[in-house]
Structures are given as structure tokens and as C-alpha cells.
Amino acid sequence: MSDTPERIDFFEQVWQVVREIPPGRVTSYGAIAKALGAAKSSRMVGFAMNASHAAVVEVPAHRVVNRNGVLTGKHHFPAPGEMQRKLEAEGIAVVDDRVQNFEALFWNPIEELGGD
DNA sequence: AAGTTGACCCCGA
DNA sequence: TTCGGGGCCAACT
């Protein structure tokens, strides 16, 4: 236990869940936070996304939206419209920065990962 | 060391 | 219905 224990950073936990999101699907920050057992730390989930660029593995942050299905983080992408463009590439319809049929495309990490 | 910020969410008026 | 404020926890200045 000396020197870098197996302690996984809060960010990595989020990244792992996000990476589990199948293509053509989307989830919300709150859902991920709740899946990690930190429903109140939904803000940190978005913060972790900001650090997703530091992730060694590619993180599909474009599949993560707020509970309203709105692309709140599109402005943080390397290029404007990058998020929507990727979502459309997955087969997801995005209108006015909002995911259409969000409820149907919503991917619940708790159910998929087995969170009770 | 302390204060501010933030890719959010929930509740009251 | 829209608008405003509080809470939460970690990173940033």
C-alpha cells in the first residue's frame, strides 16, 4: 500500500461507466453518478468528462447528456457541433442540441451494470 | 489556505 | 409554466 494503491480516481470510475455505453445510446450525468453511489455528485461526473481528455482510453463523452437530454457539454468539445455530429453518426437524432426520443435511447448504467 | 467555479439536479414560488 | 436559489463535492486560482 505504499506508493500508488489500487485506488481508482473518481474520474476513472466515471470513464469506465461511460465506456460501457453502447453505440446509439445515451445516458445522463445523474444516472452515472447514481451508479457510482454518488447521486449528489452529478456535477463531478460532468467535471470528470472535462478530464476525459486525460483518459488513456477513448471516452465517448458525446453519449453523455444531462437529464433533460440536452447537449450541455457540446461547447466543451474540441470543436462546436462535434458532439451532435457524433451522436448523429451513432444514429441518434439531435434537434436544437437536444436528443430526440431520449427516453428510448436512454441507457441506464445501474440496470446494465447491475446496481440493485 | 480560502474562495470561486462547474459538461448537474431538485424543490419552492 | 417559467424563474430563482440551494446543495453537492472536487478541481482550479
mmCIF file with all atom_site columns, C-alpha atoms (C1' of nucleotides) in Angstrom:
data_model
loop_
_atom_site.group_PDB
_atom_site.id
_atom_site.type_symbol
_atom_site.label_atom_id
_atom_site.label_alt_id
_atom_site.label_comp_id
_atom_site.label_asym_id
_atom_site.label_entity_id
_atom_site.label_seq_id
_atom_site.pdbx_PDB_ins_code
_atom_site.Cartn_x
_atom_site.Cartn_y
_atom_site.Cartn_z
_atom_site.occupancy
_atom_site.B_iso_or_equiv
_atom_site.pdbx_formal_charge
_atom_site.auth_seq_id
_atom_site.auth_comp_id
_atom_site.auth_asym_id
_atom_site.auth_atom_id
_atom_site.pdbx_PDB_model_num
ATOM 1   C CA    . MET A 1 1   ? 0.000   0.000  0.000   1.00 0.00 ? 1   MET A CA    1
ATOM 2   C CA    . SER A 1 2   ? 2.727   2.386  -0.219  1.00 0.00 ? 2   SER A CA    1
ATOM 3   C CA    . ASP A 1 3   ? 3.033   4.114  -3.455  1.00 0.00 ? 3   ASP A CA    1
ATOM 4   C CA    . THR A 1 4   ? 0.007   4.350  -5.671  1.00 0.00 ? 4   THR A CA    1
ATOM 5   C CA    . PRO A 1 5   ? -2.501  1.891  -4.296  1.00 0.00 ? 5   PRO A CA    1
ATOM 6   C CA    . GLU A 1 6   ? -5.245  0.429  -6.431  1.00 0.00 ? 6   GLU A CA    1
ATOM 7   C CA    . ARG A 1 7   ? -7.336  3.437  -5.550  1.00 0.00 ? 7   ARG A CA    1
ATOM 8   C CA    . ILE A 1 8   ? -9.174  4.422  -8.688  1.00 0.00 ? 8   ILE A CA    1
ATOM 9   C CA    . ASP A 1 9   ? -9.796  8.085  -9.216  1.00 0.00 ? 9   ASP A CA    1
ATOM 10  C CA    . PHE A 1 10  ? -13.365 9.285  -9.221  1.00 0.00 ? 10  PHE A CA    1
ATOM 11  C CA    . PHE A 1 11  ? -12.858 10.266 -12.830 1.00 0.00 ? 11  PHE A CA    1
ATOM 12  C CA    . GLU A 1 12  ? -11.769 6.805  -13.894 1.00 0.00 ? 12  GLU A CA    1
ATOM 13  C CA    . GLN A 1 13  ? -14.871 5.333  -12.312 1.00 0.00 ? 13  GLN A CA    1
ATOM 14  C CA    . VAL A 1 14  ? -16.983 7.645  -14.421 1.00 0.00 ? 14  VAL A CA    1
ATOM 15  C CA    . TRP A 1 15  ? -14.941 6.925  -17.516 1.00 0.00 ? 15  TRP A CA    1
ATOM 16  C CA    . GLN A 1 16  ? -15.428 3.195  -17.075 1.00 0.00 ? 16  GLN A CA    1
ATOM 17  C CA    . VAL A 1 17  ? -19.194 3.571  -16.940 1.00 0.00 ? 17  VAL A CA    1
ATOM 18  C CA    . VAL A 1 18  ? -19.212 5.907  -19.935 1.00 0.00 ? 18  VAL A CA    1
ATOM 19  C CA    . ARG A 1 19  ? -17.102 3.462  -21.918 1.00 0.00 ? 19  ARG A CA    1
ATOM 20  C CA    . GLU A 1 20  ? -19.761 0.832  -21.206 1.00 0.00 ? 20  GLU A CA    1
ATOM 21  C CA    . ILE A 1 21  ? -22.339 2.913  -23.010 1.00 0.00 ? 21  ILE A CA    1
ATOM 22  C CA    . PRO A 1 22  ? -23.227 1.061  -26.222 1.00 0.00 ? 22  PRO A CA    1
ATOM 23  C CA    . PRO A 1 23  ? -23.297 2.973  -29.515 1.00 0.00 ? 23  PRO A CA    1
ATOM 24  C CA    . GLY A 1 24  ? -26.602 4.555  -30.409 1.00 0.00 ? 24  GLY A CA    1
ATOM 25  C CA    . ARG A 1 25  ? -27.375 5.034  -26.747 1.00 0.00 ? 25  ARG A CA    1
ATOM 26  C CA    . VAL A 1 26  ? -27.164 7.933  -24.323 1.00 0.00 ? 26  VAL A CA    1
ATOM 27  C CA    . THR A 1 27  ? -27.188 8.431  -20.583 1.00 0.00 ? 27  THR A CA    1
ATOM 28  C CA    . SER A 1 28  ? -27.327 11.272 -18.092 1.00 0.00 ? 28  SER A CA    1
ATOM 29  C CA    . TYR A 1 29  ? -24.796 12.562 -15.597 1.00 0.00 ? 29  TYR A CA    1
ATOM 30  C CA    . GLY A 1 30  ? -27.126 11.849 -12.695 1.00 0.00 ? 30  GLY A CA    1
ATOM 31  C CA    . ALA A 1 31  ? -27.556 8.231  -13.799 1.00 0.00 ? 31  ALA A CA    1
ATOM 32  C CA    . ILE A 1 32  ? -23.802 7.710  -13.857 1.00 0.00 ? 32  ILE A CA    1
ATOM 33  C CA    . ALA A 1 33  ? -23.391 9.457  -10.539 1.00 0.00 ? 33  ALA A CA    1
ATOM 34  C CA    . LYS A 1 34  ? -26.080 7.318  -9.006  1.00 0.00 ? 34  LYS A CA    1
ATOM 35  C CA    . ALA A 1 35  ? -24.497 4.199  -10.492 1.00 0.00 ? 35  ALA A CA    1
ATOM 36  C CA    . LEU A 1 36  ? -21.302 5.144  -8.694  1.00 0.00 ? 36  LEU A CA    1
ATOM 37  C CA    . GLY A 1 37  ? -23.238 5.683  -5.498  1.00 0.00 ? 37  GLY A CA    1
ATOM 38  C CA    . ALA A 1 38  ? -22.877 9.428  -5.634  1.00 0.00 ? 38  ALA A CA    1
ATOM 39  C CA    . ALA A 1 39  ? -26.186 10.696 -6.937  1.00 0.00 ? 39  ALA A CA    1
ATOM 40  C CA    . LYS A 1 40  ? -25.449 14.065 -5.422  1.00 0.00 ? 40  LYS A CA    1
ATOM 41  C CA    . SER A 1 41  ? -22.134 14.344 -7.168  1.00 0.00 ? 41  SER A CA    1
ATOM 42  C CA    . SER A 1 42  ? -23.697 14.603 -10.590 1.00 0.00 ? 42  SER A CA    1
ATOM 43  C CA    . ARG A 1 43  ? -21.654 17.748 -11.157 1.00 0.00 ? 43  ARG A CA    1
ATOM 44  C CA    . MET A 1 44  ? -18.466 15.825 -10.607 1.00 0.00 ? 44  MET A CA    1
ATOM 45  C CA    . VAL A 1 45  ? -19.493 13.454 -13.388 1.00 0.00 ? 45  VAL A CA    1
ATOM 46  C CA    . GLY A 1 46  ? -19.502 16.329 -15.831 1.00 0.00 ? 46  GLY A CA    1
ATOM 47  C CA    . PHE A 1 47  ? -16.236 17.500 -14.343 1.00 0.00 ? 47  PHE A CA    1
ATOM 48  C CA    . ALA A 1 48  ? -14.787 14.058 -14.959 1.00 0.00 ? 48  ALA A CA    1
ATOM 49  C CA    . MET A 1 49  ? -15.879 14.373 -18.571 1.00 0.00 ? 49  MET A CA    1
ATOM 50  C CA    . ASN A 1 50  ? -13.837 17.512 -18.846 1.00 0.00 ? 50  ASN A CA    1
ATOM 51  C CA    . ALA A 1 51  ? -10.870 15.448 -17.758 1.00 0.00 ? 51  ALA A CA    1
ATOM 52  C CA    . SER A 1 52  ? -11.816 12.647 -20.138 1.00 0.00 ? 52  SER A CA    1
ATOM 53  C CA    . HIS A 1 53  ? -9.190  14.020 -22.489 1.00 0.00 ? 53  HIS A CA    1
ATOM 54  C CA    . ALA A 1 54  ? -6.659  12.816 -19.941 1.00 0.00 ? 54  ALA A CA    1
ATOM 55  C CA    . ALA A 1 55  ? -8.060  9.286  -20.129 1.00 0.00 ? 55  ALA A CA    1
ATOM 56  C CA    . VAL A 1 56  ? -5.702  6.785  -21.691 1.00 0.00 ? 56  VAL A CA    1
ATOM 57  C CA    . VAL A 1 57  ? -8.649  5.090  -23.360 1.00 0.00 ? 57  VAL A CA    1
ATOM 58  C CA    . GLU A 1 58  ? -11.092 6.941  -25.555 1.00 0.00 ? 58  GLU A CA    1
ATOM 59  C CA    . VAL A 1 59  ? -14.188 8.064  -23.658 1.00 0.00 ? 59  VAL A CA    1
ATOM 60  C CA    . PRO A 1 60  ? -17.462 8.571  -25.593 1.00 0.00 ? 60  PRO A CA    1
ATOM 61  C CA    . ALA A 1 61  ? -18.379 11.723 -23.699 1.00 0.00 ? 61  ALA A CA    1
ATOM 62  C CA    . HIS A 1 62  ? -20.696 12.665 -26.539 1.00 0.00 ? 62  HIS A CA    1
ATOM 63  C CA    . ARG A 1 63  ? -23.046 9.929  -25.352 1.00 0.00 ? 63  ARG A CA    1
ATOM 64  C CA    . VAL A 1 64  ? -23.415 11.651 -22.030 1.00 0.00 ? 64  VAL A CA    1
ATOM 65  C CA    . VAL A 1 65  ? -26.027 14.371 -21.706 1.00 0.00 ? 65  VAL A CA    1
ATOM 66  C CA    . ASN A 1 66  ? -27.951 15.957 -18.892 1.00 0.00 ? 66  ASN A CA    1
ATOM 67  C CA    . ARG A 1 67  ? -31.169 14.513 -17.534 1.00 0.00 ? 67  ARG A CA    1
ATOM 68  C CA    . ASN A 1 68  ? -33.071 16.708 -19.976 1.00 0.00 ? 68  ASN A CA    1
ATOM 69  C CA    . GLY A 1 69  ? -31.373 15.082 -22.944 1.00 0.00 ? 69  GLY A CA    1
ATOM 70  C CA    . VAL A 1 70  ? -29.706 18.364 -23.822 1.00 0.00 ? 70  VAL A CA    1
ATOM 71  C CA    . LEU A 1 71  ? -26.129 18.519 -25.123 1.00 0.00 ? 71  LEU A CA    1
ATOM 72  C CA    . THR A 1 72  ? -24.933 20.748 -22.346 1.00 0.00 ? 72  THR A CA    1
ATOM 73  C CA    . GLY A 1 73  ? -21.297 19.835 -22.889 1.00 0.00 ? 73  GLY A CA    1
ATOM 74  C CA    . LYS A 1 74  ? -21.166 20.294 -26.641 1.00 0.00 ? 74  LYS A CA    1
ATOM 75  C CA    . HIS A 1 75  ? -19.439 23.584 -26.116 1.00 0.00 ? 75  HIS A CA    1
ATOM 76  C CA    . HIS A 1 76  ? -16.594 21.844 -24.324 1.00 0.00 ? 76  HIS A CA    1
ATOM 77  C CA    . PHE A 1 77  ? -15.730 19.607 -27.227 1.00 0.00 ? 77  PHE A CA    1
ATOM 78  C CA    . PRO A 1 78  ? -12.618 20.268 -29.323 1.00 0.00 ? 78  PRO A CA    1
ATOM 79  C CA    . ALA A 1 79  ? -14.953 21.589 -31.994 1.00 0.00 ? 79  ALA A CA    1
ATOM 80  C CA    . PRO A 1 80  ? -18.503 23.003 -31.894 1.00 0.00 ? 80  PRO A CA    1
ATOM 81  C CA    . GLY A 1 81  ? -21.019 20.578 -33.290 1.00 0.00 ? 81  GLY A CA    1
ATOM 82  C CA    . GLU A 1 82  ? -18.642 17.690 -32.724 1.00 0.00 ? 82  GLU A CA    1
ATOM 83  C CA    . MET A 1 83  ? -20.887 16.202 -30.082 1.00 0.00 ? 83  MET A CA    1
ATOM 84  C CA    . GLN A 1 84  ? -24.058 16.372 -32.170 1.00 0.00 ? 84  GLN A CA    1
ATOM 85  C CA    . ARG A 1 85  ? -22.216 15.119 -35.225 1.00 0.00 ? 85  ARG A CA    1
ATOM 86  C CA    . LYS A 1 86  ? -21.002 12.038 -33.368 1.00 0.00 ? 86  LYS A CA    1
ATOM 87  C CA    . LEU A 1 87  ? -24.446 11.360 -31.952 1.00 0.00 ? 87  LEU A CA    1
ATOM 88  C CA    . GLU A 1 88  ? -25.965 11.526 -35.409 1.00 0.00 ? 88  GLU A CA    1
ATOM 89  C CA    . ALA A 1 89  ? -23.237 9.179  -36.582 1.00 0.00 ? 89  ALA A CA    1
ATOM 90  C CA    . GLU A 1 90  ? -24.473 6.745  -33.963 1.00 0.00 ? 90  GLU A CA    1
ATOM 91  C CA    . GLY A 1 91  ? -27.959 7.015  -35.383 1.00 0.00 ? 91  GLY A CA    1
ATOM 92  C CA    . ILE A 1 92  ? -29.232 9.424  -32.749 1.00 0.00 ? 92  ILE A CA    1
ATOM 93  C CA    . ALA A 1 93  ? -31.374 12.319 -33.923 1.00 0.00 ? 93  ALA A CA    1
ATOM 94  C CA    . VAL A 1 94  ? -30.398 15.641 -32.395 1.00 0.00 ? 94  VAL A CA    1
ATOM 95  C CA    . VAL A 1 95  ? -32.503 18.756 -32.819 1.00 0.00 ? 95  VAL A CA    1
ATOM 96  C CA    . ASP A 1 96  ? -31.780 22.106 -31.216 1.00 0.00 ? 96  ASP A CA    1
ATOM 97  C CA    . ASP A 1 97  ? -28.991 20.499 -29.167 1.00 0.00 ? 97  ASP A CA    1
ATOM 98  C CA    . ARG A 1 98  ? -31.490 18.034 -27.786 1.00 0.00 ? 98  ARG A CA    1
ATOM 99  C CA    . VAL A 1 99  ? -31.560 14.247 -28.206 1.00 0.00 ? 99  VAL A CA    1
ATOM 100 C CA    . GLN A 1 100 ? -34.790 13.108 -29.805 1.00 0.00 ? 100 GLN A CA    1
ATOM 101 C CA    . ASN A 1 101 ? -36.516 10.084 -28.280 1.00 0.00 ? 101 ASN A CA    1
ATOM 102 C CA    . PHE A 1 102 ? -34.140 10.490 -25.387 1.00 0.00 ? 102 PHE A CA    1
ATOM 103 C CA    . GLU A 1 103 ? -36.127 8.206  -23.105 1.00 0.00 ? 103 GLU A CA    1
ATOM 104 C CA    . ALA A 1 104 ? -35.955 5.371  -25.621 1.00 0.00 ? 104 ALA A CA    1
ATOM 105 C CA    . LEU A 1 105 ? -32.238 5.867  -26.229 1.00 0.00 ? 105 LEU A CA    1
ATOM 106 C CA    . PHE A 1 106 ? -31.537 6.315  -22.554 1.00 0.00 ? 106 PHE A CA    1
ATOM 107 C CA    . TRP A 1 107 ? -29.086 3.705  -21.266 1.00 0.00 ? 107 TRP A CA    1
ATOM 108 C CA    . ASN A 1 108 ? -29.299 3.043  -17.568 1.00 0.00 ? 108 ASN A CA    1
ATOM 109 C CA    . PRO A 1 109 ? -25.877 2.014  -16.163 1.00 0.00 ? 109 PRO A CA    1
ATOM 110 C CA    . ILE A 1 110 ? -27.467 0.834  -12.944 1.00 0.00 ? 110 ILE A CA    1
ATOM 111 C CA    . GLU A 1 111 ? -29.591 -1.746 -14.705 1.00 0.00 ? 111 GLU A CA    1
ATOM 112 C CA    . GLU A 1 112 ? -26.927 -2.749 -17.192 1.00 0.00 ? 112 GLU A CA    1
ATOM 113 C CA    . LEU A 1 113 ? -24.111 -2.874 -14.664 1.00 0.00 ? 113 LEU A CA    1
ATOM 114 C CA    . GLY A 1 114 ? -26.330 -4.395 -12.043 1.00 0.00 ? 114 GLY A CA    1
ATOM 115 C CA    . GLY A 1 115 ? -26.763 -1.689 -9.430  1.00 0.00 ? 115 GLY A CA    1
ATOM 116 C CA    . ASP A 1 116 ? -29.516 -3.333 -7.486  1.00 0.00 ? 116 ASP A CA    1
ATOM 117 C "C1'" . DA  B 2 1   ? -5.251  28.202 2.961   1.00 0.00 ? 1   DA  B "C1'" 1
ATOM 118 C "C1'" . DA  B 2 2   ? -9.559  30.098 1.443   1.00 0.00 ? 2   DA  B "C1'" 1
ATOM 119 C "C1'" . DG  B 2 3   ? -12.796 31.285 -2.086  1.00 0.00 ? 3   DG  B "C1'" 1
ATOM 120 C "C1'" . DT  B 2 4   ? -14.793 30.517 -6.610  1.00 0.00 ? 4   DT  B "C1'" 1
ATOM 121 C "C1'" . DT  B 2 5   ? -16.270 27.690 -10.257 1.00 0.00 ? 5   DT  B "C1'" 1
ATOM 122 C "C1'" . DG  B 2 6   ? -18.766 23.997 -12.607 1.00 0.00 ? 6   DG  B "C1'" 1
ATOM 123 C "C1'" . DA  B 2 7   ? -20.477 19.307 -19.250 1.00 0.00 ? 7   DA  B "C1'" 1
ATOM 124 C "C1'" . DC  B 2 8   ? -25.963 18.971 -12.690 1.00 0.00 ? 8   DC  B "C1'" 1
ATOM 125 C "C1'" . DC  B 2 9   ? -30.188 18.061 -10.067 1.00 0.00 ? 9   DC  B "C1'" 1
ATOM 126 C "C1'" . DC  B 2 10  ? -34.129 19.087 -7.043  1.00 0.00 ? 10  DC  B "C1'" 1
ATOM 127 C "C1'" . DC  B 2 11  ? -37.559 21.983 -4.963  1.00 0.00 ? 11  DC  B "C1'" 1
ATOM 128 C "C1'" . DG  B 2 12  ? -40.295 26.132 -3.927  1.00 0.00 ? 12  DG  B "C1'" 1
ATOM 129 C "C1'" . DA  B 2 13  ? -42.739 30.429 -5.567  1.00 0.00 ? 13  DA  B "C1'" 1
ATOM 130 C "C1'" . DT  C 3 1   ? -45.466 27.409 -16.829 1.00 0.00 ? 1   DT  C "C1'" 1
ATOM 131 C "C1'" . DT  C 3 2   ? -41.072 29.924 -16.162 1.00 0.00 ? 2   DT  C "C1'" 1
ATOM 132 C "C1'" . DC  C 3 3   ? -37.705 31.724 -12.816 1.00 0.00 ? 3   DC  C "C1'" 1
ATOM 133 C "C1'" . DG  C 3 4   ? -34.710 31.561 -8.819  1.00 0.00 ? 4   DG  C "C1'" 1
ATOM 134 C "C1'" . DG  C 3 5   ? -31.979 29.563 -5.232  1.00 0.00 ? 5   DG  C "C1'" 1
ATOM 135 C "C1'" . DG  C 3 6   ? -29.721 25.735 -2.540  1.00 0.00 ? 6   DG  C "C1'" 1
ATOM 136 C "C1'" . DG  C 3 7   ? -26.924 21.576 -2.345  1.00 0.00 ? 7   DG  C "C1'" 1
ATOM 137 C "C1'" . DC  C 3 8   ? -23.127 18.647 -3.553  1.00 0.00 ? 8   DC  C "C1'" 1
ATOM 138 C "C1'" . DC  C 3 9   ? -18.063 17.511 -3.968  1.00 0.00 ? 9   DC  C "C1'" 1
ATOM 139 C "C1'" . DA  C 3 10  ? -13.777 18.057 -6.272  1.00 0.00 ? 10  DA  C "C1'" 1
ATOM 140 C "C1'" . DA  C 3 11  ? -10.606 20.901 -9.094  1.00 0.00 ? 11  DA  C "C1'" 1
ATOM 141 C "C1'" . DC  C 3 12  ? -8.758  25.452 -10.020 1.00 0.00 ? 12  DC  C "C1'" 1
ATOM 142 C "C1'" . DT  C 3 13  ? -6.819  30.284 -8.837  1.00 0.00 ? 13  DT  C "C1'" 1
#
